[in-house]
Phi, psi and omega in degrees: 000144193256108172272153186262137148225133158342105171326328164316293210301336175285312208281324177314300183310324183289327162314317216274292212300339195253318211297327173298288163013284208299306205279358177239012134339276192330321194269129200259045171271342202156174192306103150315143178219120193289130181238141164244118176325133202256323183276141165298118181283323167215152162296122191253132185259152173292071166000348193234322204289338190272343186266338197283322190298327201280339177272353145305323191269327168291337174302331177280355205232333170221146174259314180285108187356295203280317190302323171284335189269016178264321193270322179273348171271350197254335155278338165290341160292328150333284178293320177300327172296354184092348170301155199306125160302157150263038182200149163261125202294170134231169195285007182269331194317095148312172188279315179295318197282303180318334183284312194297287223286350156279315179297327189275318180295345207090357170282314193261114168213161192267200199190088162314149153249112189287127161298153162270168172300343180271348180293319190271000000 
């Protein structure tokens, strides 16, 4: 059986937990020194580094620059709008790698539009 409990009753507890934590920050015996781990605990790849790759590789797939940052910012207003991916995500992925990484499967592609004569 699940009991609901009343957001008072979380925020109390998490205090009563924190609360050693807290008070001897707080407390004016002297300089705290914070140590943060200096070696990496798992390996992490880099986020800017999965997106330079990816717009390498849709760059092979649209050549012309300003035609890519046109076909990938108008599906990130698309996904920011709620629409669907057409790939499969993880939950780190930005709105920017899925449109490339839509563009690099082939699922995402543009369509020239000729002007017309009454246009010119």
């Amino acid at each position: 059986m699940t009991t609901i409990r009343s957001p008072r009753i979380i925020t109390a507890r998490f205090f009563e937990m924190l609360a050693p934590q807290i008070s001897s920050v707080l407390a004016p015996s002297g300089p705290t020194v914070l140590q943060f781990p200096t070696e990496p605990t798992r390996a992490v790849r880099s986020l800017r580094h999965m997106t330079t790759q990816l717009l390498q590789e849709a760059a092979q797939v649209i050549p012309n620059q300003q035609l890519l940052i046109n076909v990938v910012s108008k599906r990130v207003r698309q996904l920011g709008l709620g629409h669907r991916p057409m790939v499969e995500t993880t939950p780190r992925m930005s709105l920017t790698d899925i449109a490339l990484k839509e563009i690099i499967s082939g699922k995402l592609a543009f369509e020239a539009v000729e002007a017309s004569k009454d246009e010119e």
